Amino acid sequence: MIAQIVAAVIFVVMFILIVLDKIERHYVTLGCGVLTLGLVFGACMQSGEAVIETLNFGSIFTVDFWYHAGTSGESVPGINWETIIFIAGMMVMVEGMARVGFFRWLCMLIAKLVKCKTIPIFITFMLMSGVLAMFIDSITVILFLAAVTVELAQLLKFNPVPMILAEIFCANLGGSATMCGDPPNIIIGTSLGYSFADFITNTGLMAAAGMVASILYFYLVFRKEYKKSEAPFDLSKFPSPSEAIKDRKGFIISTVIFLVAVVLLITHAQTGLTVSFIGLFIALATVLTAPRHFGEIIKGVDYKTLLFFVGLFIVVAGLEHTGVLNLVAQMIGELSGGNVMLMIVIILWVSAIASAFVDNIPFAATMIPVIKALAVSQGVDLTALAWTLSMGTDIGGSATPIGASANVVGTSVAAKQGYTIGWGKYCKVCAPITIIVLLISMAIIFVRYI
C-alpha cells in the first residue's frame, strides 16, 4: 500500500511539473525516475529485481530485440529501449534530410506544380503535411512546412495563418496513421507487438476518413478568404525548387535512405526486423554516408526528448510494479459496467481531453498497462482498446495550441514572422474538426471491432 501511494504521488508530481512547464521536462521525468528507483523499489519494496527489470538493459543484448521482437505482444514494465533507439535513429535521418534542403525543396516543388495558386497550395500542403507525418516526426514536418508557408505567403500575398493551422492539424492526423508517425503509436506498437501494417490497416483507415473530413472542413472555412486573396502571379519570378538543395549528392543519398526506411517499416512484420534494428540501421546509413557532417547531424538530435522517455518509462514502471495501474483498470471496468462500447467511449474521450492539455506521451505510456489489464479482466479485445487509445491521444492533442509539440512549433514559427495565433483563434478553428474526427474514429471502432 505504501509503495502504491509513493509511486502515485511521484507520478502526479511529475505530471503537474510537466504541465506547469517551469522546469525542462527531461529533468522532471529523470528526477522522478530516480525517486521511483530509490523510494518505490528501494525503500518501500526493497526489490533489486524490480530495479533491474525496470532499467531493462539486458533486453538490448537479446536476439529478439533486433529480430522478431515486438510480434509476441509481450512487454516488461520498464524502459522501452526499442522505442528510444528507433526514435533516435529517425531523428538522425531527419537531420540528414534537413541538412541537404529536402523539405524546402519539396514544398517549393509542389507550390510550382500547382502554379502558385493559393487554394491548390492550401489543399496540397495539407496532404503533404499528413503524408510526411506518417513517416517523419510531426515537429520536423511543421517546422519546415510552416516556415515555407510564411515565405510563400509573403511572395504570393496571402494570409499564412489558416494554412499553418490546417498543416498542424493534418500533421497530427497523419501521425496517427502509422506506427512511426507519432510517439504514442511507437510506444503502443513496441509495447503490444503491433506492426506497421497493423497500424496502417486500423488507425490508418480512421486517419484517411479523418483526412477527407479535415480537407473539406478547412476548405469550407477558409475558401472565401483565399479566393479573395488569390491574384495572378508571374511564375518566372518564383524561385526554382532546385535552389533549395544545398548538397546535390547528399540530397540523393538522403532521399534513398528515407525510401529505404519506409520500405523497411512497411515490411518489418514480414522480414522480422524490429523497429530498433531499423532505427539503428537508418542512423548508421545517414552518418556513414555523410562523414564530414557527422558532428552537425548528431548535434541536431533532440537528446532531451530521448532522456524524457527514459525517465517517463521508469515512473510508469513504478505504477505498474506496485499495481496502481491495475486499480485504474478495475475502476474503468466498474465504471463501464463491462459494456465494451462505454469502455471505448471512456478511453477515447478521456485520452482526447487529457491530450488537449497535457503531453500525450506520458498519458499513452501510462494507459498501455491499463488497457492490457482491462482486456484480461473484462474479456475485451485488446486491439480495439489499443486503436482507441491511439486515436484519442493522437487526435485530442490537436484541439489546443499546447496539446501537441507540432502545435507549439507551428504557432511559434508563425509568431516569429509576425503572425500571432492566440488561443481563441486556434481553438475556434481546430477544436471543432478535432471533435468531428474523434466522432468519425469512434464510429469506425464501433463498426469494425464491436
XYZ file of C-alpha atoms in Angstrom:
450
model
C 0.000 0.000 0.000
C 2.787 2.450 0.946
C 4.634 1.647 -2.297
C 1.449 2.335 -4.278
C 0.919 5.695 -2.579
C 4.532 6.786 -3.109
C 4.505 5.679 -6.771
C 1.210 7.504 -7.374
C 2.446 10.701 -5.656
C 5.654 10.710 -7.748
C 3.603 10.255 -10.930
C 1.162 13.072 -10.049
C 4.026 15.437 -9.141
C 5.719 14.577 -12.452
C 2.535 15.299 -14.418
C 1.954 18.621 -12.628
C 5.540 19.754 -13.248
C 5.273 18.824 -16.941
C 2.043 20.820 -17.265
C 3.480 23.855 -15.428
C 6.467 23.783 -17.794
C 8.710 25.693 -15.370
C 11.418 23.015 -15.413
C 12.576 21.314 -18.612
C 10.552 18.151 -18.937
C 13.515 15.758 -19.282
C 14.812 16.944 -15.898
C 11.343 16.342 -14.436
C 10.974 12.760 -15.667
C 14.583 11.810 -14.913
C 14.301 13.229 -11.392
C 11.030 11.423 -10.778
C 12.541 8.279 -12.292
C 15.410 8.391 -9.788
C 12.885 8.864 -6.963
C 10.929 5.858 -8.209
C 14.037 3.678 -8.243
C 15.148 4.868 -4.794
C 11.893 5.288 -2.863
C 9.446 2.879 -4.511
C 11.718 -0.013 -5.485
C 14.433 0.587 -2.887
C 12.904 1.896 0.341
C 9.323 0.595 0.013
C 9.601 -2.639 -1.963
C 13.274 -3.385 -1.220
C 13.430 -5.146 -4.568
C 16.656 -5.088 -6.539
C 14.971 -7.321 -9.090
C 12.381 -4.593 -9.821
C 15.196 -2.095 -10.432
C 16.994 -4.425 -12.852
C 13.750 -5.256 -14.639
C 12.846 -1.573 -14.955
C 16.234 -0.480 -16.307
C 15.866 -3.363 -18.785
C 19.419 -3.153 -20.170
C 19.525 -6.897 -20.732
C 16.859 -6.757 -23.447
C 19.211 -4.838 -25.763
C 21.593 -7.804 -25.869
C 18.983 -10.377 -26.868
C 18.357 -11.563 -30.433
C 14.642 -10.791 -30.124
C 15.404 -7.118 -29.562
C 16.824 -6.842 -33.078
C 14.992 -9.606 -34.893
C 11.376 -10.734 -34.482
C 10.853 -8.657 -31.321
C 7.511 -6.957 -30.909
C 5.482 -9.698 -32.602
C 4.679 -11.582 -29.430
C 2.770 -8.754 -27.831
C 4.646 -9.251 -24.552
C 6.274 -6.342 -22.775
C 8.111 -5.954 -19.491
C 7.456 -2.945 -17.201
C 10.414 -0.626 -17.597
C 12.412 1.361 -20.124
C 11.306 0.535 -23.663
C 14.712 0.748 -25.349
C 13.177 -0.320 -28.660
C 11.142 2.887 -28.750
C 14.102 5.064 -27.752
C 16.549 3.580 -30.280
C 14.003 3.817 -33.085
C 13.140 7.471 -32.354
C 16.845 8.345 -32.079
C 17.532 6.695 -35.447
C 14.700 8.564 -37.157
C 15.934 11.836 -35.623
C 19.354 11.251 -37.176
C 17.771 10.528 -40.584
C 15.630 13.680 -40.432
C 18.654 15.815 -39.526
C 20.430 14.404 -42.579
C 17.456 15.265 -44.803
C 17.148 18.770 -43.364
C 20.851 19.448 -43.896
C 20.590 18.946 -47.670
C 17.389 21.004 -48.036
C 14.980 18.140 -48.750
C 11.933 19.660 -47.027
C 12.213 23.147 -48.516
C 12.777 21.645 -51.981
C 9.630 19.530 -51.658
C 7.485 22.492 -50.582
C 8.751 24.734 -53.377
C 8.306 21.983 -55.958
C 4.680 21.367 -55.003
C 3.901 25.107 -54.999
C 5.316 25.424 -58.504
C 3.450 22.322 -59.759
C 0.115 23.879 -58.768
C 1.174 27.131 -60.490
C 1.326 29.063 -57.210
C -2.466 29.172 -56.860
C -3.437 29.696 -53.234
C -6.272 27.191 -52.802
C -4.417 24.315 -54.571
C -1.365 25.113 -52.398
C -3.643 25.087 -49.331
C -5.014 21.620 -50.142
C -1.732 20.049 -51.322
C 0.173 21.357 -48.286
C -2.445 19.772 -46.006
C -1.988 16.456 -47.809
C 1.800 16.777 -47.766
C 1.760 17.542 -44.051
C -0.303 14.418 -43.347
C 1.724 12.117 -45.610
C 5.137 13.280 -44.363
C 3.995 12.969 -40.732
C 3.215 9.296 -41.361
C 6.977 8.638 -41.522
C 8.715 11.706 -40.084
C 8.292 13.361 -36.702
C 5.475 15.929 -36.945
C 7.635 18.566 -35.218
C 10.118 18.463 -38.103
C 7.335 18.443 -40.690
C 5.696 21.561 -39.230
C 8.981 23.331 -38.544
C 9.861 23.382 -42.238
C 6.341 23.488 -43.656
C 5.281 26.500 -41.575
C 8.476 28.378 -42.456
C 7.983 27.757 -46.194
C 4.276 28.653 -45.901
C 5.174 32.064 -44.457
C 7.753 32.545 -47.220
C 5.167 31.693 -49.904
C 2.559 33.903 -48.218
C 4.854 36.919 -48.400
C 5.666 36.163 -52.047
C 2.088 35.420 -53.169
C 0.373 37.922 -50.826
C -1.941 35.689 -48.764
C -2.557 35.141 -45.037
C -0.481 32.109 -43.890
C -2.340 31.566 -40.578
C -5.219 29.398 -41.908
C -2.743 27.279 -43.876
C -0.465 26.784 -40.868
C -3.425 25.771 -38.683
C -4.537 23.228 -41.298
C -0.971 21.887 -41.647
C -0.674 21.432 -37.870
C -3.926 19.511 -37.673
C -3.115 17.324 -40.678
C 0.371 16.550 -39.306
C -1.150 15.264 -36.065
C -3.750 13.328 -38.055
C -1.175 11.829 -40.425
C 0.956 10.790 -37.465
C -1.930 8.714 -36.117
C -1.989 6.561 -39.271
C 1.256 4.658 -38.739
C 3.332 3.079 -36.024
C 6.211 5.525 -36.578
C 4.106 8.646 -37.109
C 3.600 9.732 -33.503
C 5.469 8.841 -30.262
C 2.338 7.349 -28.575
C 1.965 4.977 -31.535
C 5.606 3.921 -31.308
C 5.104 3.140 -27.614
C 1.836 1.273 -28.281
C 3.353 -0.695 -31.152
C 6.549 -1.746 -29.398
C 4.777 -2.476 -26.101
C 1.913 -4.530 -27.541
C 3.690 -6.094 -30.500
C 1.834 -4.388 -33.347
C 3.473 -3.880 -36.742
C 3.461 -1.015 -39.203
C 0.873 -2.930 -41.243
C -1.353 -3.344 -38.164
C -1.472 0.419 -37.692
C -1.928 1.377 -41.337
C -4.871 -1.030 -41.712
C -6.544 0.107 -38.486
C -5.678 3.624 -37.363
C -4.718 4.354 -40.975
C -8.306 3.815 -42.087
C -9.578 6.197 -39.409
C -6.916 8.762 -40.305
C -7.843 8.549 -44.005
C -11.524 9.153 -43.235
C -10.493 11.980 -40.916
C -8.260 13.500 -43.599
C -11.145 13.667 -46.078
C -13.313 15.374 -43.454
C -10.460 17.727 -42.496
C -9.712 18.902 -46.028
C -13.411 19.527 -46.650
C -13.730 21.361 -43.305
C -10.736 23.657 -43.776
C -11.702 24.348 -47.393
C -15.235 25.377 -46.390
C -13.999 27.537 -43.519
C -11.303 29.420 -45.464
C -12.267 29.232 -49.150
C -13.749 32.764 -49.235
C -10.685 34.309 -47.622
C -8.289 32.605 -50.025
C -10.395 33.242 -53.119
C -10.336 36.966 -52.312
C -6.555 36.988 -51.859
C -5.814 34.897 -54.965
C -4.275 37.011 -57.726
C -2.388 36.209 -60.959
C 1.296 35.517 -60.292
C 4.202 35.610 -62.722
C 5.716 32.125 -62.405
C 9.005 33.388 -63.826
C 9.521 35.285 -60.550
C 9.101 32.136 -58.451
C 12.408 30.712 -57.182
C 13.496 27.391 -58.656
C 12.980 24.458 -56.250
C 16.483 23.251 -57.102
C 17.872 26.345 -55.342
C 16.719 24.845 -52.033
C 19.091 21.884 -52.454
C 22.299 22.576 -50.531
C 24.157 19.361 -51.402
C 23.049 17.502 -54.554
C 24.904 14.268 -53.822
C 23.751 14.338 -50.194
C 20.210 15.072 -51.359
C 20.104 11.922 -53.496
C 21.601 9.801 -50.723
C 19.200 11.184 -48.083
C 16.209 10.548 -50.358
C 17.305 6.946 -50.932
C 17.811 6.405 -47.190
C 14.336 7.801 -46.485
C 12.757 5.487 -49.089
C 14.673 2.505 -47.641
C 13.375 3.407 -44.174
C 9.800 3.491 -45.489
C 10.204 0.077 -47.170
C 11.783 -1.472 -44.051
C 8.995 -0.139 -41.842
C 6.242 -1.360 -44.156
C 7.766 -4.832 -44.421
C 9.162 -5.299 -40.906
C 6.412 -7.738 -39.923
C 7.398 -9.928 -42.881
C 11.190 -9.548 -42.589
C 11.242 -9.935 -38.809
C 13.450 -6.850 -38.434
C 12.445 -4.861 -35.381
C 11.982 -1.097 -35.308
C 15.059 -0.845 -33.085
C 17.124 -2.556 -35.806
C 15.599 -0.289 -38.465
C 16.286 2.836 -36.388
C 19.941 1.895 -35.786
C 20.459 0.876 -39.428
C 18.996 4.140 -40.764
C 21.068 6.221 -38.330
C 24.293 4.454 -39.307
C 23.471 4.785 -43.020
C 22.891 8.529 -42.549
C 26.118 9.301 -40.696
C 28.339 6.905 -42.666
C 27.259 8.433 -45.980
C 27.984 11.962 -44.714
C 31.120 11.569 -42.540
C 32.144 15.217 -42.924
C 28.834 16.323 -41.442
C 28.778 13.775 -38.611
C 29.060 16.387 -35.857
C 26.395 18.635 -37.410
C 23.905 15.759 -37.755
C 24.497 14.299 -34.284
C 24.336 17.750 -32.685
C 20.849 18.232 -34.153
C 19.401 15.155 -32.445
C 16.895 16.007 -29.708
C 18.583 14.278 -26.765
C 16.255 15.965 -24.293
C 13.277 14.082 -25.718
C 15.134 10.761 -25.509
C 16.027 11.404 -21.854
C 12.420 12.433 -21.238
C 11.333 8.984 -22.450
C 13.827 7.185 -20.196
C 12.573 8.897 -17.038
C 8.939 8.513 -18.071
C 9.228 4.764 -18.588
C 10.771 4.361 -15.117
C 7.970 6.303 -13.402
C 5.263 4.336 -15.249
C 7.046 1.098 -14.312
C 6.679 2.150 -10.669
C 2.907 2.372 -11.124
C 2.795 -0.978 -12.880
C 5.014 -2.879 -10.424
C 3.003 -1.624 -7.435
C -0.360 -2.498 -9.001
C -1.665 1.092 -9.260
C -2.494 0.688 -12.936
C -4.446 -2.499 -12.243
C -6.601 -0.476 -9.840
C -7.198 2.132 -12.583
C -8.209 -0.646 -14.975
C -10.623 -2.046 -12.399
C -12.128 1.412 -11.905
C -12.713 1.850 -15.669
C -14.176 -1.672 -15.818
C -16.579 -0.912 -12.970
C -17.493 2.490 -14.397
C -18.339 0.949 -17.756
C -20.146 -1.972 -16.139
C -18.345 -4.313 -18.540
C -20.007 -2.585 -21.515
C -17.407 -2.548 -24.305
C -18.911 0.433 -26.129
C -18.947 2.537 -22.956
C -15.388 1.435 -22.195
C -14.268 2.629 -25.631
C -16.107 5.938 -25.185
C -14.382 6.487 -21.824
C -10.894 5.653 -23.125
C -11.277 7.680 -26.345
C -12.652 10.876 -24.832
C -10.610 10.822 -21.614
C -7.491 10.308 -23.762
C -8.511 13.116 -26.105
C -9.383 15.616 -23.375
C -6.233 14.832 -21.390
C -4.051 15.103 -24.517
C -5.546 18.505 -25.355
C -3.944 19.981 -22.239
C -1.042 17.736 -21.241
C 1.645 15.842 -23.121
C 0.080 12.773 -24.768
C 3.264 10.693 -24.438
C 3.129 10.104 -20.649
C -0.621 9.541 -20.861
C -0.239 6.886 -23.576
C 2.613 5.174 -21.739
C 0.520 5.087 -18.569
C -2.599 3.748 -20.283
C -0.972 0.814 -22.096
C -0.756 -1.420 -18.993
C -4.283 -0.244 -18.096
C -5.827 -1.426 -21.375
C -3.882 -4.698 -21.106
C -5.377 -5.264 -17.665
C -8.840 -4.332 -18.967
C -8.533 -6.818 -21.828
C -7.730 -9.599 -19.376
C -10.189 -8.731 -16.599
C -13.138 -7.732 -18.805
C -12.544 -10.122 -21.699
C -12.344 -7.239 -24.185
C -10.422 -7.372 -27.485
C -7.080 -5.669 -26.759
C -6.698 -4.399 -30.338
C -9.941 -2.398 -30.114
C -8.693 -0.695 -26.947
C -5.246 -0.099 -28.463
C -6.619 1.669 -31.542
C -8.988 3.656 -29.324
C -6.095 4.833 -27.148
C -4.009 5.657 -30.219
C -6.648 7.840 -31.860
C -7.646 9.526 -28.596
C -4.091 10.575 -27.701
C -3.004 11.430 -31.256
C -6.050 13.464 -32.310
C -7.054 15.012 -28.969
C -3.824 16.993 -28.864
C -4.905 18.947 -31.952
C -7.650 20.831 -30.066
C -5.436 23.384 -28.289
C -2.170 25.255 -29.043
C -0.359 23.274 -26.319
C -1.859 19.822 -26.947
C 0.992 18.544 -29.127
C 4.559 19.596 -29.868
C 3.693 20.301 -33.522
C 1.100 22.854 -32.375
C 3.637 24.720 -30.259
C 6.242 24.690 -33.046
C 3.804 25.814 -35.764
C 2.365 28.710 -33.770
C 5.881 29.744 -32.674
C 7.168 29.853 -36.265
C 4.161 31.988 -37.249
C 4.659 34.329 -34.265
C 8.345 34.889 -35.110
C 7.263 36.110 -38.544
C 4.665 38.468 -37.073
C 1.584 36.236 -37.393
C 0.353 35.676 -33.835
C -2.068 32.773 -33.323
C -3.814 33.109 -29.955
C -5.782 30.504 -28.025
C -9.083 31.928 -29.257
C -8.162 31.794 -32.939
C -6.568 28.374 -32.660
C -9.365 26.686 -30.713
C -12.114 28.292 -32.804
C -10.640 26.666 -35.905
C -9.157 23.380 -34.647
C -11.429 22.280 -31.764
C -14.493 21.618 -33.994
C -12.588 19.449 -36.502
C -10.899 17.605 -33.611
C -14.333 16.627 -32.287
C -15.513 15.671 -35.790
C -12.533 13.375 -36.400
C -12.892 11.782 -32.945
C -16.561 11.061 -33.672
C -15.615 9.524 -37.035
C -12.963 7.373 -35.321
C -15.403 6.261 -32.636
C -17.976 5.263 -35.268
C -15.391 3.222 -37.197
C -14.240 1.490 -33.986
C -17.840 0.572 -33.116
C -18.491 -0.818 -36.612
C -15.224 -2.737 -37.019
C -14.499 -4.121 -33.549
C -17.783 -4.480 -31.670
